Amino acid sequence: MNMIIATHNRHKVEEFSRILAPLGVTIQTAELTEAEETGETFRENAYIKAKSACDETGLPCIADDSGLSVDALHGEPGVYSARYAPEGQRKQTVLKKLENVPEAERGAHFTSAICCVFPNGDVLEAEGYCYGRISRECRGTGGFGYDPIFLCTEAGCAGKTFGEATSEEKDAVSHRGKSLRLFAEKLENYLKQK
Ligand code: IMP
């Protein structure tokens, strides 16, 4: 099955393709009008992006809305993760705000909400979370976004930032790995019923 992904983020395209390929799903990109992310939750924004892409293309469309929630910042940057500060300054902005925050209070988690909208109106959704804390400085060059300041505390990746983890290590524990695997299960069941 071919599925259009509503994102310009090539890292996300790679992660989706890697995890959904075993299910026979081919992820394709398309020139899409950027939908305005007016939702107050990751779930609402994922639906907005997938629905808009499906309306535009007439094909099954998948979108994810994701972001970092920092405990000491009352959940910020949250749904504003991509817009929290100008490009290139987002990680430093978080590090600066947490400058005087002790180790025990540096908890954070990533959320990934996935939504797939089919042309007949059917909707499949899945969410995943990954827990960790915010490091004192950037570590590692892998991944994207906040990866170099997210010190994962989950088994298999504990002690490494996502910037230091390999793709396989990140996929195994990441919010998007979890939401995509849950989504893959739901999709498999959905396709069986068709
Ligand atoms: P979205 O494209 O609106 O979902 O933006 C999500 C933003 O959250 C991205 O631009 C990143 O800044 C951040 N983010 C989401 N997932 C990850 C991840 O796996 N690693 C690092 N940053 C992420």
JSON list of C-alpha atoms and ligand atoms in Angstrom, two decimals:
[
{"chain": "A", "resi": 1, "resn": "MET", "atom": "CA", "xyz": [0.00, 0.00, 0.00]},
{"chain": "A", "resi": 2, "resn": "ASN", "atom": "CA", "xyz": [1.19, 3.50, -0.83]},
{"chain": "A", "resi": 3, "resn": "MET", "atom": "CA", "xyz": [0.78, 6.17, 1.77]},
{"chain": "A", "resi": 4, "resn": "ILE", "atom": "CA", "xyz": [1.48, 9.88, 1.51]},
{"chain": "A", "resi": 5, "resn": "ILE", "atom": "CA", "xyz": [3.33, 11.36, 4.46]},
{"chain": "A", "resi": 6, "resn": "ALA", "atom": "CA", "xyz": [2.45, 14.92, 5.38]},
{"chain": "A", "resi": 7, "resn": "THR", "atom": "CA", "xyz": [5.86, 16.23, 6.45]},
{"chain": "A", "resi": 8, "resn": "HIS", "atom": "CA", "xyz": [8.87, 17.97, 4.96]},
{"chain": "A", "resi": 9, "resn": "ASN", "atom": "CA", "xyz": [11.15, 16.52, 7.63]},
{"chain": "A", "resi": 10, "resn": "ARG", "atom": "CA", "xyz": [13.37, 13.97, 5.86]},
{"chain": "A", "resi": 11, "resn": "HIS", "atom": "CA", "xyz": [14.37, 12.40, 9.20]},
{"chain": "A", "resi": 12, "resn": "LYS", "atom": "CA", "xyz": [10.71, 11.64, 9.88]},
{"chain": "A", "resi": 13, "resn": "VAL", "atom": "CA", "xyz": [10.25, 10.26, 6.35]},
{"chain": "A", "resi": 14, "resn": "GLU", "atom": "CA", "xyz": [13.22, 7.93, 6.97]},
{"chain": "A", "resi": 15, "resn": "GLU", "atom": "CA", "xyz": [11.90, 6.81, 10.37]},
{"chain": "A", "resi": 16, "resn": "PHE", "atom": "CA", "xyz": [8.39, 6.13, 8.99]},
{"chain": "A", "resi": 17, "resn": "SER", "atom": "CA", "xyz": [9.76, 4.25, 5.97]},
{"chain": "A", "resi": 18, "resn": "ARG", "atom": "CA", "xyz": [12.11, 2.10, 8.10]},
{"chain": "A", "resi": 19, "resn": "ILE", "atom": "CA", "xyz": [9.39, 1.05, 10.54]},
{"chain": "A", "resi": 20, "resn": "LEU", "atom": "CA", "xyz": [6.45, 0.59, 8.13]},
{"chain": "A", "resi": 21, "resn": "ALA", "atom": "CA", "xyz": [8.36, -1.12, 5.28]},
{"chain": "A", "resi": 22, "resn": "PRO", "atom": "CA", "xyz": [8.06, -4.63, 6.83]},
{"chain": "A", "resi": 23, "resn": "LEU", "atom": "CA", "xyz": [4.27, -4.19, 6.58]},
{"chain": "A", "resi": 24, "resn": "GLY", "atom": "CA", "xyz": [4.36, -3.59, 2.86]},
{"chain": "A", "resi": 25, "resn": "VAL", "atom": "CA", "xyz": [3.69, 0.13, 3.24]},
{"chain": "A", "resi": 26, "resn": "THR", "atom": "CA", "xyz": [5.57, 2.44, 0.89]},
{"chain": "A", "resi": 27, "resn": "ILE", "atom": "CA", "xyz": [5.85, 5.97, 2.16]},
{"chain": "A", "resi": 28, "resn": "GLN", "atom": "CA", "xyz": [5.77, 8.73, -0.42]},
{"chain": "A", "resi": 29, "resn": "THR", "atom": "CA", "xyz": [6.12, 12.46, -0.12]},
{"chain": "A", "resi": 30, "resn": "ALA", "atom": "CA", "xyz": [4.05, 15.00, -2.06]},
{"chain": "A", "resi": 31, "resn": "GLU", "atom": "CA", "xyz": [3.88, 18.73, -2.65]},
{"chain": "A", "resi": 32, "resn": "LEU", "atom": "CA", "xyz": [1.22, 19.65, -0.11]},
{"chain": "A", "resi": 33, "resn": "THR", "atom": "CA", "xyz": [-0.27, 22.88, 1.17]},
{"chain": "A", "resi": 34, "resn": "GLU", "atom": "CA", "xyz": [1.03, 23.35, 4.70]},
{"chain": "A", "resi": 35, "resn": "ALA", "atom": "CA", "xyz": [-1.88, 22.92, 7.11]},
{"chain": "A", "resi": 36, "resn": "GLU", "atom": "CA", "xyz": [-1.97, 25.36, 10.03]},
{"chain": "A", "resi": 37, "resn": "GLU", "atom": "CA", "xyz": [-1.28, 23.52, 13.28]},
{"chain": "A", "resi": 38, "resn": "THR", "atom": "CA", "xyz": [-3.99, 25.12, 15.37]},
{"chain": "A", "resi": 39, "resn": "GLY", "atom": "CA", "xyz": [-4.55, 22.16, 17.71]},
{"chain": "A", "resi": 40, "resn": "GLU", "atom": "CA", "xyz": [-3.84, 22.29, 21.43]},
{"chain": "A", "resi": 41, "resn": "THR", "atom": "CA", "xyz": [-2.64, 18.68, 21.52]},
{"chain": "A", "resi": 42, "resn": "PHE", "atom": "CA", "xyz": [-0.25, 16.57, 19.44]},
{"chain": "A", "resi": 43, "resn": "ARG", "atom": "CA", "xyz": [-3.20, 14.36, 18.54]},
{"chain": "A", "resi": 44, "resn": "GLU", "atom": "CA", "xyz": [-5.30, 17.24, 17.19]},
{"chain": "A", "resi": 45, "resn": "ASN", "atom": "CA", "xyz": [-2.40, 18.55, 15.11]},
{"chain": "A", "resi": 46, "resn": "ALA", "atom": "CA", "xyz": [-1.63, 15.12, 13.63]},
{"chain": "A", "resi": 47, "resn": "TYR", "atom": "CA", "xyz": [-5.28, 14.84, 12.55]},
{"chain": "A", "resi": 48, "resn": "ILE", "atom": "CA", "xyz": [-5.27, 18.35, 11.04]},
{"chain": "A", "resi": 49, "resn": "LYS", "atom": "CA", "xyz": [-2.18, 17.54, 8.92]},
{"chain": "A", "resi": 50, "resn": "ALA", "atom": "CA", "xyz": [-3.35, 14.08, 7.79]},
{"chain": "A", "resi": 51, "resn": "LYS", "atom": "CA", "xyz": [-6.90, 15.24, 6.98]},
{"chain": "A", "resi": 52, "resn": "SER", "atom": "CA", "xyz": [-5.72, 18.22, 4.98]},
{"chain": "A", "resi": 53, "resn": "ALA", "atom": "CA", "xyz": [-3.27, 16.04, 2.98]},
{"chain": "A", "resi": 54, "resn": "CYS", "atom": "CA", "xyz": [-5.95, 13.40, 2.34]},
{"chain": "A", "resi": 55, "resn": "ASP", "atom": "CA", "xyz": [-8.46, 16.02, 1.18]},
{"chain": "A", "resi": 56, "resn": "GLU", "atom": "CA", "xyz": [-5.83, 17.41, -1.18]},
{"chain": "A", "resi": 57, "resn": "THR", "atom": "CA", "xyz": [-4.52, 14.14, -2.67]},
{"chain": "A", "resi": 58, "resn": "GLY", "atom": "CA", "xyz": [-7.46, 11.75, -2.35]},
{"chain": "A", "resi": 59, "resn": "LEU", "atom": "CA", "xyz": [-4.99, 9.13, -1.04]},
{"chain": "A", "resi": 60, "resn": "PRO", "atom": "CA", "xyz": [-4.39, 7.59, 2.41]},
{"chain": "A", "resi": 61, "resn": "CYS", "atom": "CA", "xyz": [-2.27, 10.13, 4.26]},
{"chain": "A", "resi": 62, "resn": "ILE", "atom": "CA", "xyz": [-0.25, 9.76, 7.42]},
{"chain": "A", "resi": 63, "resn": "ALA", "atom": "CA", "xyz": [1.08, 12.53, 9.65]},
{"chain": "A", "resi": 64, "resn": "ASP", "atom": "CA", "xyz": [2.79, 12.74, 12.99]},
{"chain": "A", "resi": 65, "resn": "ASP", "atom": "CA", "xyz": [2.87, 15.61, 15.39]},
{"chain": "A", "resi": 66, "resn": "SER", "atom": "CA", "xyz": [5.59, 15.33, 17.92]},
{"chain": "A", "resi": 67, "resn": "GLY", "atom": "CA", "xyz": [7.55, 17.31, 20.40]},
{"chain": "A", "resi": 68, "resn": "LEU", "atom": "CA", "xyz": [9.44, 17.60, 23.65]},
{"chain": "A", "resi": 69, "resn": "SER", "atom": "CA", "xyz": [7.76, 18.29, 26.99]},
{"chain": "A", "resi": 70, "resn": "VAL", "atom": "CA", "xyz": [10.03, 19.43, 29.82]},
{"chain": "A", "resi": 71, "resn": "ASP", "atom": "CA", "xyz": [8.74, 18.95, 33.38]},
{"chain": "A", "resi": 72, "resn": "ALA", "atom": "CA", "xyz": [10.50, 22.02, 34.83]},
{"chain": "A", "resi": 73, "resn": "LEU", "atom": "CA", "xyz": [8.98, 24.16, 32.04]},
{"chain": "A", "resi": 74, "resn": "HIS", "atom": "CA", "xyz": [5.45, 22.92, 32.75]},
{"chain": "A", "resi": 75, "resn": "GLY", "atom": "CA", "xyz": [5.42, 20.85, 29.56]},
{"chain": "A", "resi": 76, "resn": "GLU", "atom": "CA", "xyz": [7.02, 23.42, 27.25]},
{"chain": "A", "resi": 77, "resn": "PRO", "atom": "CA", "xyz": [7.94, 23.50, 24.40]},
{"chain": "A", "resi": 78, "resn": "GLY", "atom": "CA", "xyz": [5.22, 20.86, 23.80]},
{"chain": "A", "resi": 79, "resn": "VAL", "atom": "CA", "xyz": [3.15, 21.46, 20.66]},
{"chain": "A", "resi": 80, "resn": "TYR", "atom": "CA", "xyz": [5.34, 24.51, 20.03]},
{"chain": "A", "resi": 81, "resn": "SER", "atom": "CA", "xyz": [8.54, 22.41, 19.79]},
{"chain": "A", "resi": 82, "resn": "ALA", "atom": "CA", "xyz": [9.16, 23.32, 16.13]},
{"chain": "A", "resi": 83, "resn": "ARG", "atom": "CA", "xyz": [8.47, 27.03, 16.78]},
{"chain": "A", "resi": 84, "resn": "TYR", "atom": "CA", "xyz": [9.92, 27.49, 20.28]},
{"chain": "A", "resi": 85, "resn": "ALA", "atom": "CA", "xyz": [12.82, 29.70, 19.17]},
{"chain": "A", "resi": 86, "resn": "PRO", "atom": "CA", "xyz": [14.42, 30.60, 15.84]},
{"chain": "A", "resi": 87, "resn": "GLU", "atom": "CA", "xyz": [15.99, 27.70, 13.92]},
{"chain": "A", "resi": 88, "resn": "GLY", "atom": "CA", "xyz": [19.37, 26.75, 15.39]},
{"chain": "A", "resi": 89, "resn": "GLN", "atom": "CA", "xyz": [18.57, 28.24, 18.82]},
{"chain": "A", "resi": 90, "resn": "ARG", "atom": "CA", "xyz": [15.96, 25.82, 20.15]},
{"chain": "A", "resi": 91, "resn": "LYS", "atom": "CA", "xyz": [18.25, 23.44, 22.05]},
{"chain": "A", "resi": 92, "resn": "GLN", "atom": "CA", "xyz": [20.22, 26.32, 23.56]},
{"chain": "A", "resi": 93, "resn": "THR", "atom": "CA", "xyz": [16.98, 28.01, 24.62]},
{"chain": "A", "resi": 94, "resn": "VAL", "atom": "CA", "xyz": [15.93, 24.92, 26.57]},
{"chain": "A", "resi": 95, "resn": "LEU", "atom": "CA", "xyz": [19.43, 24.47, 28.07]},
{"chain": "A", "resi": 96, "resn": "LYS", "atom": "CA", "xyz": [19.52, 28.11, 29.15]},
{"chain": "A", "resi": 97, "resn": "LYS", "atom": "CA", "xyz": [16.07, 27.93, 30.79]},
{"chain": "A", "resi": 98, "resn": "LEU", "atom": "CA", "xyz": [17.22, 24.86, 32.73]},
{"chain": "A", "resi": 99, "resn": "GLU", "atom": "CA", "xyz": [20.60, 26.33, 33.71]},
{"chain": "A", "resi": 100, "resn": "ASN", "atom": "CA", "xyz": [19.85, 26.35, 37.43]},
{"chain": "A", "resi": 101, "resn": "VAL", "atom": "CA", "xyz": [17.61, 23.30, 37.52]},
{"chain": "A", "resi": 102, "resn": "PRO", "atom": "CA", "xyz": [19.11, 20.39, 39.51]},
{"chain": "A", "resi": 103, "resn": "GLU", "atom": "CA", "xyz": [19.52, 16.88, 38.05]},
{"chain": "A", "resi": 104, "resn": "ALA", "atom": "CA", "xyz": [16.47, 15.41, 39.79]},
{"chain": "A", "resi": 105, "resn": "GLU", "atom": "CA", "xyz": [14.17, 18.01, 38.26]},
{"chain": "A", "resi": 106, "resn": "ARG", "atom": "CA", "xyz": [15.38, 17.77, 34.64]},
{"chain": "A", "resi": 107, "resn": "GLY", "atom": "CA", "xyz": [12.81, 15.17, 33.58]},
{"chain": "A", "resi": 108, "resn": "ALA", "atom": "CA", "xyz": [11.35, 15.36, 30.07]},
{"chain": "A", "resi": 109, "resn": "HIS", "atom": "CA", "xyz": [9.56, 13.22, 27.55]},
{"chain": "A", "resi": 110, "resn": "PHE", "atom": "CA", "xyz": [8.94, 13.12, 23.83]},
{"chain": "A", "resi": 111, "resn": "THR", "atom": "CA", "xyz": [5.45, 12.48, 22.45]},
{"chain": "A", "resi": 112, "resn": "SER", "atom": "CA", "xyz": [4.56, 11.29, 18.98]},
{"chain": "A", "resi": 113, "resn": "ALA", "atom": "CA", "xyz": [0.94, 11.26, 17.84]},
{"chain": "A", "resi": 114, "resn": "ILE", "atom": "CA", "xyz": [0.28, 9.56, 14.52]},
{"chain": "A", "resi": 115, "resn": "CYS", "atom": "CA", "xyz": [-2.85, 9.89, 12.49]},
{"chain": "A", "resi": 116, "resn": "CYS", "atom": "CA", "xyz": [-3.76, 8.29, 9.20]},
{"chain": "A", "resi": 117, "resn": "VAL", "atom": "CA", "xyz": [-6.81, 9.49, 7.30]},
{"chain": "A", "resi": 118, "resn": "PHE", "atom": "CA", "xyz": [-8.26, 7.37, 4.50]},
{"chain": "A", "resi": 119, "resn": "PRO", "atom": "CA", "xyz": [-10.26, 8.81, 1.58]},
{"chain": "A", "resi": 120, "resn": "ASN", "atom": "CA", "xyz": [-13.42, 7.04, 2.87]},
{"chain": "A", "resi": 121, "resn": "GLY", "atom": "CA", "xyz": [-13.14, 9.02, 6.13]},
{"chain": "A", "resi": 122, "resn": "ASP", "atom": "CA", "xyz": [-11.69, 6.23, 8.27]},
{"chain": "A", "resi": 123, "resn": "VAL", "atom": "CA", "xyz": [-9.12, 7.40, 10.82]},
{"chain": "A", "resi": 124, "resn": "LEU", "atom": "CA", "xyz": [-6.39, 5.37, 12.57]},
{"chain": "A", "resi": 125, "resn": "GLU", "atom": "CA", "xyz": [-4.47, 6.92, 15.46]},
{"chain": "A", "resi": 126, "resn": "ALA", "atom": "CA", "xyz": [-1.61, 5.92, 17.75]},
{"chain": "A", "resi": 127, "resn": "GLU", "atom": "CA", "xyz": [0.55, 7.66, 20.37]},
{"chain": "A", "resi": 128, "resn": "GLY", "atom": "CA", "xyz": [3.97, 6.89, 21.81]},
{"chain": "A", "resi": 129, "resn": "TYR", "atom": "CA", "xyz": [6.13, 8.40, 24.54]},
{"chain": "A", "resi": 130, "resn": "CYS", "atom": "CA", "xyz": [9.80, 8.25, 25.43]},
{"chain": "A", "resi": 131, "resn": "TYR", "atom": "CA", "xyz": [11.16, 9.31, 28.83]},
{"chain": "A", "resi": 132, "resn": "GLY", "atom": "CA", "xyz": [14.45, 10.88, 29.80]},
{"chain": "A", "resi": 133, "resn": "ARG", "atom": "CA", "xyz": [15.95, 14.08, 31.07]},
{"chain": "A", "resi": 134, "resn": "ILE", "atom": "CA", "xyz": [17.60, 17.18, 29.68]},
{"chain": "A", "resi": 135, "resn": "SER", "atom": "CA", "xyz": [21.40, 17.04, 29.57]},
{"chain": "A", "resi": 136, "resn": "ARG", "atom": "CA", "xyz": [23.67, 19.92, 30.65]},
{"chain": "A", "resi": 137, "resn": "GLU", "atom": "CA", "xyz": [25.06, 20.37, 27.13]},
{"chain": "A", "resi": 138, "resn": "CYS", "atom": "CA", "xyz": [24.62, 19.08, 23.57]},
{"chain": "A", "resi": 139, "resn": "ARG", "atom": "CA", "xyz": [26.04, 15.58, 23.09]},
{"chain": "A", "resi": 140, "resn": "GLY", "atom": "CA", "xyz": [26.28, 13.66, 19.80]},
{"chain": "A", "resi": 141, "resn": "THR", "atom": "CA", "xyz": [25.69, 14.55, 16.21]},
{"chain": "A", "resi": 142, "resn": "GLY", "atom": "CA", "xyz": [23.01, 12.03, 15.21]},
{"chain": "A", "resi": 143, "resn": "GLY", "atom": "CA", "xyz": [19.26, 12.51, 14.87]},
{"chain": "A", "resi": 144, "resn": "PHE", "atom": "CA", "xyz": [17.63, 15.91, 14.64]},
{"chain": "A", "resi": 145, "resn": "GLY", "atom": "CA", "xyz": [15.85, 18.60, 16.65]},
{"chain": "A", "resi": 146, "resn": "TYR", "atom": "CA", "xyz": [16.27, 18.22, 20.40]},
{"chain": "A", "resi": 147, "resn": "ASP", "atom": "CA", "xyz": [18.05, 14.83, 20.13]},
{"chain": "A", "resi": 148, "resn": "PRO", "atom": "CA", "xyz": [21.47, 16.05, 21.39]},
{"chain": "A", "resi": 149, "resn": "ILE", "atom": "CA", "xyz": [19.99, 17.36, 24.69]},
{"chain": "A", "resi": 150, "resn": "PHE", "atom": "CA", "xyz": [17.60, 14.46, 25.37]},
{"chain": "A", "resi": 151, "resn": "LEU", "atom": "CA", "xyz": [19.29, 11.97, 27.70]},
{"chain": "A", "resi": 152, "resn": "CYS", "atom": "CA", "xyz": [17.23, 8.85, 27.35]},
{"chain": "A", "resi": 153, "resn": "THR", "atom": "CA", "xyz": [16.55, 6.86, 30.52]},
{"chain": "A", "resi": 154, "resn": "GLU", "atom": "CA", "xyz": [14.82, 3.90, 28.86]},
{"chain": "A", "resi": 155, "resn": "ALA", "atom": "CA", "xyz": [16.45, 0.43, 28.78]},
{"chain": "A", "resi": 156, "resn": "GLY", "atom": "CA", "xyz": [18.51, -0.08, 25.64]},
{"chain": "A", "resi": 157, "resn": "CYS", "atom": "CA", "xyz": [19.44, 3.56, 25.29]},
{"chain": "A", "resi": 158, "resn": "ALA", "atom": "CA", "xyz": [19.91, 4.68, 28.91]},
{"chain": "A", "resi": 159, "resn": "GLY", "atom": "CA", "xyz": [22.72, 7.16, 29.50]},
{"chain": "A", "resi": 160, "resn": "LYS", "atom": "CA", "xyz": [22.97, 8.23, 25.87]},
{"chain": "A", "resi": 161, "resn": "THR", "atom": "CA", "xyz": [21.44, 11.28, 24.32]},
{"chain": "A", "resi": 162, "resn": "PHE", "atom": "CA", "xyz": [19.42, 10.57, 21.18]},
{"chain": "A", "resi": 163, "resn": "GLY", "atom": "CA", "xyz": [22.21, 12.45, 19.39]},
{"chain": "A", "resi": 164, "resn": "GLU", "atom": "CA", "xyz": [24.66, 9.74, 20.52]},
{"chain": "A", "resi": 165, "resn": "ALA", "atom": "CA", "xyz": [22.33, 6.78, 19.85]},
{"chain": "A", "resi": 166, "resn": "THR", "atom": "CA", "xyz": [22.34, 4.82, 16.59]},
{"chain": "A", "resi": 167, "resn": "SER", "atom": "CA", "xyz": [19.15, 4.86, 14.47]},
{"chain": "A", "resi": 168, "resn": "GLU", "atom": "CA", "xyz": [18.39, 1.32, 15.66]},
{"chain": "A", "resi": 169, "resn": "GLU", "atom": "CA", "xyz": [18.84, 2.27, 19.33]},
{"chain": "A", "resi": 170, "resn": "LYS", "atom": "CA", "xyz": [16.62, 5.32, 18.91]},
{"chain": "A", "resi": 171, "resn": "ASP", "atom": "CA", "xyz": [13.87, 3.45, 16.99]},
{"chain": "A", "resi": 172, "resn": "ALA", "atom": "CA", "xyz": [13.72, 0.74, 19.67]},
{"chain": "A", "resi": 173, "resn": "VAL", "atom": "CA", "xyz": [12.72, 3.15, 22.45]},
{"chain": "A", "resi": 174, "resn": "SER", "atom": "CA", "xyz": [11.68, 6.40, 20.81]},
{"chain": "A", "resi": 175, "resn": "HIS", "atom": "CA", "xyz": [8.23, 7.98, 20.95]},
{"chain": "A", "resi": 176, "resn": "ARG", "atom": "CA", "xyz": [7.96, 7.67, 17.15]},
{"chain": "A", "resi": 177, "resn": "GLY", "atom": "CA", "xyz": [9.22, 4.06, 17.15]},
{"chain": "A", "resi": 178, "resn": "LYS", "atom": "CA", "xyz": [6.52, 3.18, 19.70]},
{"chain": "A", "resi": 179, "resn": "SER", "atom": "CA", "xyz": [3.70, 5.11, 18.03]},
{"chain": "A", "resi": 180, "resn": "LEU", "atom": "CA", "xyz": [4.64, 3.71, 14.63]},
{"chain": "A", "resi": 181, "resn": "ARG", "atom": "CA", "xyz": [4.76, 0.11, 15.87]},
{"chain": "A", "resi": 182, "resn": "LEU", "atom": "CA", "xyz": [1.37, 0.56, 17.54]},
{"chain": "A", "resi": 183, "resn": "PHE", "atom": "CA", "xyz": [0.09, 2.19, 14.37]},
{"chain": "A", "resi": 184, "resn": "ALA", "atom": "CA", "xyz": [1.47, -0.70, 12.28]},
{"chain": "A", "resi": 185, "resn": "GLU", "atom": "CA", "xyz": [-0.48, -3.17, 14.45]},
{"chain": "A", "resi": 186, "resn": "LYS", "atom": "CA", "xyz": [-3.68, -1.15, 14.05]},
{"chain": "A", "resi": 187, "resn": "LEU", "atom": "CA", "xyz": [-3.11, -0.84, 10.31]},
{"chain": "A", "resi": 188, "resn": "GLU", "atom": "CA", "xyz": [-2.54, -4.58, 9.97]},
{"chain": "A", "resi": 189, "resn": "ASN", "atom": "CA", "xyz": [-5.88, -5.29, 11.71]},
{"chain": "A", "resi": 190, "resn": "TYR", "atom": "CA", "xyz": [-7.64, -2.59, 9.70]},
{"chain": "A", "resi": 191, "resn": "LEU", "atom": "CA", "xyz": [-6.36, -4.00, 6.41]},
{"chain": "A", "resi": 192, "resn": "LYS", "atom": "CA", "xyz": [-7.41, -7.55, 7.41]},
{"chain": "A", "resi": 193, "resn": "GLN", "atom": "CA", "xyz": [-10.99, -6.35, 7.92]},
{"chain": "A", "resi": 194, "resn": "LYS", "atom": "CA", "xyz": [-11.10, -4.75, 4.48]},
{"chain": "B", "resi": 1, "resn": "IMP", "atom": "P1", "xyz": [6.36, 18.77, 14.08]},
{"chain": "B", "resi": 1, "resn": "IMP", "atom": "O1", "xyz": [6.99, 18.54, 12.74]},
{"chain": "B", "resi": 1, "resn": "IMP", "atom": "O2", "xyz": [5.36, 19.85, 14.14]},
{"chain": "B", "resi": 1, "resn": "IMP", "atom": "O3", "xyz": [5.84, 17.49, 14.67]},
{"chain": "B", "resi": 1, "resn": "IMP", "atom": "O4", "xyz": [7.55, 19.30, 14.97]},
{"chain": "B", "resi": 1, "resn": "IMP", "atom": "C1", "xyz": [8.08, 18.55, 15.96]},
{"chain": "B", "resi": 1, "resn": "IMP", "atom": "C2", "xyz": [9.33, 19.24, 16.51]},
{"chain": "B", "resi": 1, "resn": "IMP", "atom": "O5", "xyz": [9.58, 18.57, 17.75]},
{"chain": "B", "resi": 1, "resn": "IMP", "atom": "C3", "xyz": [10.55, 19.00, 15.64]},
{"chain": "B", "resi": 1, "resn": "IMP", "atom": "O6", "xyz": [10.83, 20.06, 14.81]},
{"chain": "B", "resi": 1, "resn": "IMP", "atom": "C4", "xyz": [11.64, 18.82, 16.67]},
{"chain": "B", "resi": 1, "resn": "IMP", "atom": "O7", "xyz": [12.12, 20.07, 17.07]},
{"chain": "B", "resi": 1, "resn": "IMP", "atom": "C5", "xyz": [10.91, 18.18, 17.85]},
{"chain": "B", "resi": 1, "resn": "IMP", "atom": "N1", "xyz": [11.00, 16.70, 17.76]},
{"chain": "B", "resi": 1, "resn": "IMP", "atom": "C6", "xyz": [10.02, 15.83, 17.45]},
{"chain": "B", "resi": 1, "resn": "IMP", "atom": "N2", "xyz": [10.49, 14.57, 17.43]},
{"chain": "B", "resi": 1, "resn": "IMP", "atom": "C7", "xyz": [11.78, 14.65, 17.72]},
{"chain": "B", "resi": 1, "resn": "IMP", "atom": "C8", "xyz": [12.81, 13.67, 17.84]},
{"chain": "B", "resi": 1, "resn": "IMP", "atom": "O8", "xyz": [12.65, 12.47, 17.63]},
{"chain": "B", "resi": 1, "resn": "IMP", "atom": "N3", "xyz": [14.02, 14.17, 18.15]},
{"chain": "B", "resi": 1, "resn": "IMP", "atom": "C9", "xyz": [14.27, 15.48, 18.37]},
{"chain": "B", "resi": 1, "resn": "IMP", "atom": "N4", "xyz": [13.37, 16.42, 18.25]},
{"chain": "B", "resi": 1, "resn": "IMP", "atom": "C10", "xyz": [12.11, 16.02, 17.94]}
]
